[in-house]
Amino acid sequence: MKIGKKEFDLVHDAYIMGILNVTPDSFSDGGNYNDMDQALFHAEQMIKDGAAILDIGGESTRPGHIKIGDEEEISRVCPILESLKKNFDVPLSLDTYKSKVAEAGILAGADLINDIWGLKWDDRMADVVAKAKVPVCLMHNRETESYDDFLQDVKKDLSESVSIARAAGILEENILLDPGIGFAKTYEQNLKLMNHLELLKELGYPVLLGTSRKRMIGYALGLEVDEREEGTMATTVMGLMKGASIFRVHHVLGNYRAMKMTQAVLKAE
């Protein structure tokens, strides 16, 4: 897959996506990087620590988050995207489910759209992505946690997102899938999906895994948000063993090292 100017071998290799939230209310790092200088410094550090992609978010998606308007989100993310593009040679992902934000973000330098609603929230999103010819990450999400057959329903929901993408003209090689850990799923369902990530590979697309500091880890270990790094690294290792290719994390260095060590062992087989 080509993201920006860089080629990613998502079959034989794996990569870290560093999270850069320019929000006042994200569950883990809200308000930390709203200032441009702080954001650029953090981006530079994540790149040094091994991030191959940076994911910029302008609206928190934590449970109970406050939705903001398109213009406010654009005003948060576009200056950051433009500045990152000028200062660093690294592909940029934009975390948004709104077509107007995606359009503005792509013009500002976004190389990938990361949609937490898998193109199902905004009817224009698929067309915007297709027209721009950028890759898209389709995340699994639902309004409720109600399922008939949990694992099969997740696969079916993601297949629907893929169908929306393909119907709009998005190329197969530009599609990533995200299981949506922490979204419309109970604690037990999150664990079950983590343990069966290989099922998503059956759909035929690379998998991006985002578990960083999430509530699933907090419940499993009885820890607050700022104490969930080891738990996150454990999910990165498991995710790699289950076939995931990109890992979206807050703490890049630890996850990068855990990923590279796991790769070394797997390649020895």
PDB file of C-alpha atoms in Angstrom:
ATOM      1  CA  MET A   1       0.000   0.000   0.000  1.00  0.00           C
ATOM      2  CA  LYS A   2       1.245   3.459  -0.859  1.00  0.00           C
ATOM      3  CA  ILE A   3       0.481   6.047   1.834  1.00  0.00           C
ATOM      4  CA  GLY A   4       1.692   9.473   0.813  1.00  0.00           C
ATOM      5  CA  LYS A   5       5.070   9.030  -0.836  1.00  0.00           C
ATOM      6  CA  LYS A   6       5.940   5.833   1.035  1.00  0.00           C
ATOM      7  CA  GLU A   7       5.324   2.193   0.229  1.00  0.00           C
ATOM      8  CA  PHE A   8       4.185  -0.096   3.058  1.00  0.00           C
ATOM      9  CA  ASP A   9       4.612  -3.868   2.829  1.00  0.00           C
ATOM     10  CA  LEU A  10       1.568  -4.854   4.867  1.00  0.00           C
ATOM     11  CA  VAL A  11       1.968  -8.550   4.036  1.00  0.00           C
ATOM     12  CA  HIS A  12       5.524  -9.160   5.244  1.00  0.00           C
ATOM     13  CA  ASP A  13       6.154  -6.231   7.589  1.00  0.00           C
ATOM     14  CA  ALA A  14       4.480  -4.243  10.377  1.00  0.00           C
ATOM     15  CA  TYR A  15       4.412  -0.582  11.353  1.00  0.00           C
ATOM     16  CA  ILE A  16       3.637   1.771  14.218  1.00  0.00           C
ATOM     17  CA  MET A  17       1.150   4.618  13.810  1.00  0.00           C
ATOM     18  CA  GLY A  18       1.740   7.337  16.399  1.00  0.00           C
ATOM     19  CA  ILE A  19      -1.300   9.155  17.797  1.00  0.00           C
ATOM     20  CA  LEU A  20      -1.300  12.955  17.826  1.00  0.00           C
ATOM     21  CA  ASN A  21      -4.526  14.260  19.350  1.00  0.00           C
ATOM     22  CA  VAL A  22      -5.131  17.987  19.012  1.00  0.00           C
ATOM     23  CA  THR A  23      -8.177  17.839  21.257  1.00  0.00           C
ATOM     24  CA  PRO A  24      -8.910  19.232  24.708  1.00  0.00           C
ATOM     25  CA  ASP A  25     -10.808  16.125  25.855  1.00  0.00           C
ATOM     26  CA  SER A  26      -9.257  12.900  24.521  1.00  0.00           C
ATOM     27  CA  PHE A  27      -9.343  10.196  27.198  1.00  0.00           C
ATOM     28  CA  SER A  28      -5.574   9.743  27.376  1.00  0.00           C
ATOM     29  CA  ASP A  29      -3.820  12.904  26.245  1.00  0.00           C
ATOM     30  CA  GLY A  30      -6.512  15.534  25.907  1.00  0.00           C
ATOM     31  CA  GLY A  31      -5.093  19.052  25.863  1.00  0.00           C
ATOM     32  CA  ASN A  32      -1.458  17.946  25.799  1.00  0.00           C
ATOM     33  CA  TYR A  33      -0.710  18.856  22.189  1.00  0.00           C
ATOM     34  CA  ASN A  34      -3.083  21.693  21.279  1.00  0.00           C
ATOM     35  CA  ASP A  35      -0.145  24.112  21.083  1.00  0.00           C
ATOM     36  CA  MET A  36       1.634  23.971  17.709  1.00  0.00           C
ATOM     37  CA  ASP A  37       5.143  23.796  19.177  1.00  0.00           C
ATOM     38  CA  GLN A  38       4.151  21.015  21.574  1.00  0.00           C
ATOM     39  CA  ALA A  39       2.501  19.098  18.725  1.00  0.00           C
ATOM     40  CA  LEU A  40       5.561  19.389  16.471  1.00  0.00           C
ATOM     41  CA  PHE A  41       7.930  18.395  19.271  1.00  0.00           C
ATOM     42  CA  HIS A  42       5.820  15.343  20.091  1.00  0.00           C
ATOM     43  CA  ALA A  43       5.570  14.395  16.410  1.00  0.00           C
ATOM     44  CA  GLU A  44       9.339  14.610  16.033  1.00  0.00           C
ATOM     45  CA  GLN A  45       9.839  12.398  19.079  1.00  0.00           C
ATOM     46  CA  MET A  46       7.375   9.786  17.829  1.00  0.00           C
ATOM     47  CA  ILE A  47       9.146   9.642  14.461  1.00  0.00           C
ATOM     48  CA  LYS A  48      12.509   9.199  16.203  1.00  0.00           C
ATOM     49  CA  ASP A  49      10.981   6.437  18.333  1.00  0.00           C
ATOM     50  CA  GLY A  50       9.855   4.459  15.290  1.00  0.00           C
ATOM     51  CA  ALA A  51       6.494   5.795  14.096  1.00  0.00           C
ATOM     52  CA  ALA A  52       6.065   5.186  10.367  1.00  0.00           C
ATOM     53  CA  ILE A  53       2.760   7.100  10.217  1.00  0.00           C
ATOM     54  CA  LEU A  54       1.216   9.847  12.359  1.00  0.00           C
ATOM     55  CA  ASP A  55      -2.536   9.872  13.033  1.00  0.00           C
ATOM     56  CA  ILE A  56      -3.996  13.318  13.741  1.00  0.00           C
ATOM     57  CA  GLY A  57      -7.331  13.605  15.529  1.00  0.00           C
ATOM     58  CA  GLY A  58      -9.329  16.775  16.131  1.00  0.00           C
ATOM     59  CA  GLU A  59     -12.356  15.309  17.907  1.00  0.00           C
ATOM     60  CA  SER A  60     -12.230  12.916  20.829  1.00  0.00           C
ATOM     61  CA  THR A  61     -13.896   9.559  20.168  1.00  0.00           C
ATOM     62  CA  ARG A  62     -13.779   8.324  23.749  1.00  0.00           C
ATOM     63  CA  PRO A  63     -17.054   7.047  25.267  1.00  0.00           C
ATOM     64  CA  GLY A  64     -19.295  10.016  26.048  1.00  0.00           C
ATOM     65  CA  HIS A  65     -17.234  12.434  23.966  1.00  0.00           C
ATOM     66  CA  ILE A  66     -18.636  15.793  22.909  1.00  0.00           C
ATOM     67  CA  LYS A  67     -19.221  16.053  19.164  1.00  0.00           C
ATOM     68  CA  ILE A  68     -17.957  19.238  17.536  1.00  0.00           C
ATOM     69  CA  GLY A  69     -18.842  20.980  14.288  1.00  0.00           C
ATOM     70  CA  ASP A  70     -16.999  20.563  11.005  1.00  0.00           C
ATOM     71  CA  GLU A  71     -15.455  24.028  11.068  1.00  0.00           C
ATOM     72  CA  GLU A  72     -14.089  23.663  14.579  1.00  0.00           C
ATOM     73  CA  GLU A  73     -12.567  20.281  13.745  1.00  0.00           C
ATOM     74  CA  ILE A  74     -11.062  21.706  10.544  1.00  0.00           C
ATOM     75  CA  SER A  75      -9.572  24.612  12.483  1.00  0.00           C
ATOM     76  CA  ARG A  76      -7.904  22.152  14.846  1.00  0.00           C
ATOM     77  CA  VAL A  77      -6.446  19.669  12.380  1.00  0.00           C
ATOM     78  CA  CYS A  78      -5.572  21.584   9.208  1.00  0.00           C
ATOM     79  CA  PRO A  79      -2.888  23.894  10.656  1.00  0.00           C
ATOM     80  CA  ILE A  80      -1.256  20.851  12.295  1.00  0.00           C
ATOM     81  CA  LEU A  81      -1.384  18.831   9.074  1.00  0.00           C
ATOM     82  CA  GLU A  82       0.130  21.687   7.083  1.00  0.00           C
ATOM     83  CA  SER A  83       2.909  22.226   9.611  1.00  0.00           C
ATOM     84  CA  LEU A  84       3.711  18.522   9.902  1.00  0.00           C
ATOM     85  CA  LYS A  85       3.864  18.247   6.116  1.00  0.00           C
ATOM     86  CA  LYS A  86       6.344  21.130   5.953  1.00  0.00           C
ATOM     87  CA  ASN A  87       8.569  19.837   8.738  1.00  0.00           C
ATOM     88  CA  PHE A  88       8.578  16.038   8.427  1.00  0.00           C
ATOM     89  CA  ASP A  89       8.754  13.434   5.693  1.00  0.00           C
ATOM     90  CA  VAL A  90       6.225  11.038   7.197  1.00  0.00           C
ATOM     91  CA  PRO A  91       2.779   9.950   5.964  1.00  0.00           C
ATOM     92  CA  LEU A  92      -0.123  11.605   7.777  1.00  0.00           C
ATOM     93  CA  SER A  93      -3.423   9.990   8.703  1.00  0.00           C
ATOM     94  CA  LEU A  94      -6.506  12.045   9.587  1.00  0.00           C
ATOM     95  CA  ASP A  95      -8.882  10.545  12.142  1.00  0.00           C
ATOM     96  CA  THR A  96     -12.318  11.790  11.076  1.00  0.00           C
ATOM     97  CA  TYR A  97     -15.713  10.451  10.008  1.00  0.00           C
ATOM     98  CA  LYS A  98     -16.874  13.736   8.407  1.00  0.00           C
ATOM     99  CA  SER A  99     -16.529  14.335   4.669  1.00  0.00           C
ATOM    100  CA  LYS A 100     -15.985  18.113   4.926  1.00  0.00           C
ATOM    101  CA  VAL A 101     -13.180  17.596   7.426  1.00  0.00           C
ATOM    102  CA  ALA A 102     -11.684  14.884   5.230  1.00  0.00           C
ATOM    103  CA  GLU A 103     -11.772  17.171   2.160  1.00  0.00           C
ATOM    104  CA  ALA A 104     -10.077  20.013   4.009  1.00  0.00           C
ATOM    105  CA  GLY A 105      -7.612  17.646   5.666  1.00  0.00           C
ATOM    106  CA  ILE A 106      -6.559  16.056   2.378  1.00  0.00           C
ATOM    107  CA  LEU A 107      -5.915  19.513   0.929  1.00  0.00           C
ATOM    108  CA  ALA A 108      -3.856  20.308   4.040  1.00  0.00           C
ATOM    109  CA  GLY A 109      -1.701  17.198   3.636  1.00  0.00           C
ATOM    110  CA  ALA A 110      -3.524  14.113   4.950  1.00  0.00           C
ATOM    111  CA  ASP A 111      -2.414  10.963   3.114  1.00  0.00           C
ATOM    112  CA  LEU A 112      -4.914   8.539   4.690  1.00  0.00           C
ATOM    113  CA  ILE A 113      -8.418   8.867   6.133  1.00  0.00           C
ATOM    114  CA  ASN A 114      -9.086   6.919   9.324  1.00  0.00           C
ATOM    115  CA  ASP A 115     -12.884   6.635   9.672  1.00  0.00           C
ATOM    116  CA  ILE A 116     -14.222   5.242  12.961  1.00  0.00           C
ATOM    117  CA  TRP A 117     -17.610   4.649  11.316  1.00  0.00           C
ATOM    118  CA  GLY A 118     -16.307   2.732   8.299  1.00  0.00           C
ATOM    119  CA  LEU A 119     -17.847   5.185   5.785  1.00  0.00           C
ATOM    120  CA  LYS A 120     -21.322   4.671   7.306  1.00  0.00           C
ATOM    121  CA  TRP A 121     -21.755   7.958   9.204  1.00  0.00           C
ATOM    122  CA  ASP A 122     -21.404  10.429   6.337  1.00  0.00           C
ATOM    123  CA  ASP A 123     -22.815   9.467   2.929  1.00  0.00           C
ATOM    124  CA  ARG A 124     -20.268  11.665   1.121  1.00  0.00           C
ATOM    125  CA  MET A 125     -17.177  10.239   2.783  1.00  0.00           C
ATOM    126  CA  ALA A 126     -16.637   7.348   0.381  1.00  0.00           C
ATOM    127  CA  ASP A 127     -16.853   9.647  -2.646  1.00  0.00           C
ATOM    128  CA  VAL A 128     -14.430  12.136  -1.087  1.00  0.00           C
ATOM    129  CA  VAL A 129     -11.871   9.387  -0.429  1.00  0.00           C
ATOM    130  CA  ALA A 130     -12.335   7.851  -3.873  1.00  0.00           C
ATOM    131  CA  LYS A 131     -11.931  11.206  -5.629  1.00  0.00           C
ATOM    132  CA  ALA A 132      -8.752  11.994  -3.684  1.00  0.00           C
ATOM    133  CA  LYS A 133      -7.359   8.498  -4.369  1.00  0.00           C
ATOM    134  CA  VAL A 134      -6.046   8.211  -0.799  1.00  0.00           C
ATOM    135  CA  PRO A 135      -6.161   5.053   1.344  1.00  0.00           C
ATOM    136  CA  VAL A 136      -8.849   4.653   3.973  1.00  0.00           C
ATOM    137  CA  CYS A 137      -9.066   2.715   7.224  1.00  0.00           C
ATOM    138  CA  LEU A 138     -12.537   1.276   7.795  1.00  0.00           C
ATOM    139  CA  MET A 139     -13.194   0.717  11.483  1.00  0.00           C
ATOM    140  CA  HIS A 140     -15.925  -1.488  12.890  1.00  0.00           C
ATOM    141  CA  ASN A 141     -18.545   0.410  14.854  1.00  0.00           C
ATOM    142  CA  ARG A 142     -22.228   0.202  15.734  1.00  0.00           C
ATOM    143  CA  GLU A 143     -24.813   2.250  17.599  1.00  0.00           C
ATOM    144  CA  THR A 144     -25.320  -0.538  20.164  1.00  0.00           C
ATOM    145  CA  GLU A 145     -23.557  -3.604  21.591  1.00  0.00           C
ATOM    146  CA  SER A 146     -26.320  -5.936  20.363  1.00  0.00           C
ATOM    147  CA  TYR A 147     -25.177  -8.882  18.213  1.00  0.00           C
ATOM    148  CA  ASP A 148     -26.637 -12.208  17.068  1.00  0.00           C
ATOM    149  CA  ASP A 149     -23.305 -13.917  16.373  1.00  0.00           C
ATOM    150  CA  PHE A 150     -20.643 -11.499  17.567  1.00  0.00           C
ATOM    151  CA  LEU A 151     -17.598 -12.460  15.490  1.00  0.00           C
ATOM    152  CA  GLN A 152     -19.572 -13.122  12.324  1.00  0.00           C
ATOM    153  CA  ASP A 153     -21.537  -9.898  12.777  1.00  0.00           C
ATOM    154  CA  VAL A 154     -18.299  -7.904  13.048  1.00  0.00           C
ATOM    155  CA  LYS A 155     -17.085  -9.487   9.803  1.00  0.00           C
ATOM    156  CA  LYS A 156     -20.424  -8.761   8.139  1.00  0.00           C
ATOM    157  CA  ASP A 157     -20.402  -5.123   9.274  1.00  0.00           C
ATOM    158  CA  LEU A 158     -16.880  -4.624   7.942  1.00  0.00           C
ATOM    159  CA  SER A 159     -17.840  -6.327   4.672  1.00  0.00           C
ATOM    160  CA  GLU A 160     -20.607  -3.736   4.319  1.00  0.00           C
ATOM    161  CA  SER A 161     -18.046  -0.957   4.778  1.00  0.00           C
ATOM    162  CA  VAL A 162     -15.836  -2.544   2.137  1.00  0.00           C
ATOM    163  CA  SER A 163     -18.824  -2.708  -0.243  1.00  0.00           C
ATOM    164  CA  ILE A 164     -19.512   1.007   0.292  1.00  0.00           C
ATOM    165  CA  ALA A 165     -15.854   1.759  -0.443  1.00  0.00           C
ATOM    166  CA  ARG A 166     -15.696  -0.381  -3.568  1.00  0.00           C
ATOM    167  CA  ALA A 167     -19.006   0.974  -4.914  1.00  0.00           C
ATOM    168  CA  ALA A 168     -17.611   4.508  -4.628  1.00  0.00           C
ATOM    169  CA  GLY A 169     -14.526   3.534  -6.596  1.00  0.00           C
ATOM    170  CA  ILE A 170     -12.001   3.171  -3.771  1.00  0.00           C
ATOM    171  CA  LEU A 171      -9.334   0.744  -4.937  1.00  0.00           C
ATOM    172  CA  GLU A 172      -8.878  -2.566  -3.117  1.00  0.00           C
ATOM    173  CA  GLU A 173      -5.224  -1.747  -2.479  1.00  0.00           C
ATOM    174  CA  ASN A 174      -6.307   1.421  -0.635  1.00  0.00           C
ATOM    175  CA  ILE A 175      -8.413  -0.321   2.034  1.00  0.00           C
ATOM    176  CA  LEU A 176      -7.422  -1.099   5.634  1.00  0.00           C
ATOM    177  CA  LEU A 177      -9.667  -2.686   8.261  1.00  0.00           C
ATOM    178  CA  ASP A 178      -9.793  -1.912  11.989  1.00  0.00           C
ATOM    179  CA  PRO A 179     -11.684  -4.256  14.369  1.00  0.00           C
ATOM    180  CA  GLY A 180     -12.807  -1.271  16.453  1.00  0.00           C
ATOM    181  CA  ILE A 181     -11.637  -2.460  19.857  1.00  0.00           C
ATOM    182  CA  GLY A 182     -13.497  -0.414  22.469  1.00  0.00           C
ATOM    183  CA  PHE A 183     -16.343   0.674  20.166  1.00  0.00           C
ATOM    184  CA  ALA A 184     -19.846  -0.790  20.633  1.00  0.00           C
ATOM    185  CA  LYS A 185     -18.421  -3.843  22.365  1.00  0.00           C
ATOM    186  CA  THR A 186     -18.479  -5.163  25.910  1.00  0.00           C
ATOM    187  CA  TYR A 187     -15.280  -5.984  27.788  1.00  0.00           C
ATOM    188  CA  GLU A 188     -15.769  -9.677  27.027  1.00  0.00           C
ATOM    189  CA  GLN A 189     -16.450  -8.993  23.355  1.00  0.00           C
ATOM    190  CA  ASN A 190     -13.307  -6.885  23.049  1.00  0.00           C
ATOM    191  CA  LEU A 191     -11.219  -9.726  24.479  1.00  0.00           C
ATOM    192  CA  LYS A 192     -12.896 -12.270  22.218  1.00  0.00           C
ATOM    193  CA  LEU A 193     -12.256 -10.155  19.128  1.00  0.00           C
ATOM    194  CA  MET A 194      -8.613  -9.634  20.135  1.00  0.00           C
ATOM    195  CA  ASN A 195      -8.257 -13.405  20.403  1.00  0.00           C
ATOM    196  CA  HIS A 196      -9.774 -13.960  16.949  1.00  0.00           C
ATOM    197  CA  LEU A 197      -8.303 -11.116  14.903  1.00  0.00           C
ATOM    198  CA  GLU A 198      -7.240 -13.611  12.275  1.00  0.00           C
ATOM    199  CA  LEU A 199     -10.905 -13.852  11.232  1.00  0.00           C
ATOM    200  CA  LEU A 200     -10.707 -10.315   9.836  1.00  0.00           C
ATOM    201  CA  LYS A 201      -7.823 -11.344   7.621  1.00  0.00           C
ATOM    202  CA  GLU A 202     -10.278 -13.648   5.850  1.00  0.00           C
ATOM    203  CA  LEU A 203     -11.829 -10.520   4.318  1.00  0.00           C
ATOM    204  CA  GLY A 204      -8.609 -10.036   2.367  1.00  0.00           C
ATOM    205  CA  TYR A 205      -7.404  -6.656   3.620  1.00  0.00           C
ATOM    206  CA  PRO A 206      -4.601  -5.504   5.945  1.00  0.00           C
ATOM    207  CA  VAL A 207      -5.612  -4.952   9.575  1.00  0.00           C
ATOM    208  CA  LEU A 208      -4.884  -1.878  11.670  1.00  0.00           C
ATOM    209  CA  LEU A 209      -5.181  -2.422  15.425  1.00  0.00           C
ATOM    210  CA  GLY A 210      -5.932   0.381  17.878  1.00  0.00           C
ATOM    211  CA  THR A 211      -5.958  -0.739  21.517  1.00  0.00           C
ATOM    212  CA  SER A 212      -3.726   1.889  23.085  1.00  0.00           C
ATOM    213  CA  ARG A 213      -4.596   2.549  26.752  1.00  0.00           C
ATOM    214  CA  LYS A 214      -8.206   1.496  26.173  1.00  0.00           C
ATOM    215  CA  ARG A 215     -10.743   0.529  28.803  1.00  0.00           C
ATOM    216  CA  MET A 216     -10.373  -3.181  27.961  1.00  0.00           C
ATOM    217  CA  ILE A 217      -6.810  -2.999  29.271  1.00  0.00           C
ATOM    218  CA  GLY A 218      -7.880  -1.017  32.300  1.00  0.00           C
ATOM    219  CA  TYR A 219     -10.518  -3.619  33.196  1.00  0.00           C
ATOM    220  CA  ALA A 220      -8.181  -6.556  32.644  1.00  0.00           C
ATOM    221  CA  LEU A 221      -5.392  -5.110  34.794  1.00  0.00           C
ATOM    222  CA  GLY A 222      -7.319  -2.853  37.160  1.00  0.00           C
ATOM    223  CA  LEU A 223      -5.311   0.179  36.032  1.00  0.00           C
ATOM    224  CA  GLU A 224      -5.959   3.818  35.207  1.00  0.00           C
ATOM    225  CA  VAL A 225      -5.274   5.271  31.751  1.00  0.00           C
ATOM    226  CA  ASP A 226      -1.706   6.383  32.470  1.00  0.00           C
ATOM    227  CA  GLU A 227      -0.711   2.893  33.673  1.00  0.00           C
ATOM    228  CA  ARG A 228      -1.782   0.851  30.644  1.00  0.00           C
ATOM    229  CA  GLU A 229       1.400   0.824  28.548  1.00  0.00           C
ATOM    230  CA  GLU A 230       2.451  -2.765  29.293  1.00  0.00           C
ATOM    231  CA  GLY A 231      -1.084  -3.933  28.551  1.00  0.00           C
ATOM    232  CA  THR A 232      -1.009  -2.043  25.264  1.00  0.00           C
ATOM    233  CA  MET A 233       2.299  -3.647  24.324  1.00  0.00           C
ATOM    234  CA  ALA A 234       0.865  -7.091  25.070  1.00  0.00           C
ATOM    235  CA  THR A 235      -1.978  -6.431  22.633  1.00  0.00           C
ATOM    236  CA  THR A 236       0.506  -5.208  20.023  1.00  0.00           C
ATOM    237  CA  VAL A 237       2.433  -8.473  20.318  1.00  0.00           C
ATOM    238  CA  MET A 238      -0.754 -10.555  20.148  1.00  0.00           C
ATOM    239  CA  GLY A 239      -2.091  -8.471  17.288  1.00  0.00           C
ATOM    240  CA  LEU A 240       1.057  -9.035  15.259  1.00  0.00           C
ATOM    241  CA  MET A 241       0.868 -12.772  15.893  1.00  0.00           C
ATOM    242  CA  LYS A 242      -2.761 -12.706  14.739  1.00  0.00           C
ATOM    243  CA  GLY A 243      -1.887 -10.939  11.490  1.00  0.00           C
ATOM    244  CA  ALA A 244      -2.341  -7.201  12.126  1.00  0.00           C
ATOM    245  CA  SER A 245       0.037  -4.930  10.207  1.00  0.00           C
ATOM    246  CA  ILE A 246      -0.329  -1.426  11.690  1.00  0.00           C
ATOM    247  CA  PHE A 247      -0.541  -0.547  15.387  1.00  0.00           C
ATOM    248  CA  ARG A 248      -2.039   2.782  16.425  1.00  0.00           C
ATOM    249  CA  VAL A 249      -0.501   3.761  19.770  1.00  0.00           C
ATOM    250  CA  HIS A 250       0.259   6.685  22.070  1.00  0.00           C
ATOM    251  CA  HIS A 251       3.609   5.419  23.371  1.00  0.00           C
ATOM    252  CA  VAL A 252       5.592   4.666  20.235  1.00  0.00           C
ATOM    253  CA  LEU A 253       8.972   3.474  21.538  1.00  0.00           C
ATOM    254  CA  GLY A 254       7.780   0.622  23.764  1.00  0.00           C
ATOM    255  CA  ASN A 255       5.346  -0.697  21.182  1.00  0.00           C
ATOM    256  CA  TYR A 256       7.905  -0.359  18.393  1.00  0.00           C
ATOM    257  CA  ARG A 257      10.419  -2.438  20.352  1.00  0.00           C
ATOM    258  CA  ALA A 258       7.810  -5.040  21.311  1.00  0.00           C
ATOM    259  CA  MET A 259       6.701  -5.269  17.682  1.00  0.00           C
ATOM    260  CA  LYS A 260      10.245  -5.620  16.314  1.00  0.00           C
ATOM    261  CA  MET A 261      11.115  -8.323  18.864  1.00  0.00           C
ATOM    262  CA  THR A 262       7.971 -10.265  17.966  1.00  0.00           C
ATOM    263  CA  GLN A 263       8.798  -9.929  14.283  1.00  0.00           C
ATOM    264  CA  ALA A 264      12.284 -11.311  14.892  1.00  0.00           C
ATOM    265  CA  VAL A 265      10.850 -14.401  16.558  1.00  0.00           C
ATOM    266  CA  LEU A 266       8.156 -14.935  13.940  1.00  0.00           C
ATOM    267  CA  LYS A 267      10.597 -14.554  11.070  1.00  0.00           C
ATOM    268  CA  ALA A 268      12.875 -17.152  12.680  1.00  0.00           C
ATOM    269  CA  GLU A 269      10.072 -19.694  12.235  1.00  0.00           C
TER     270      GLU A 269
END
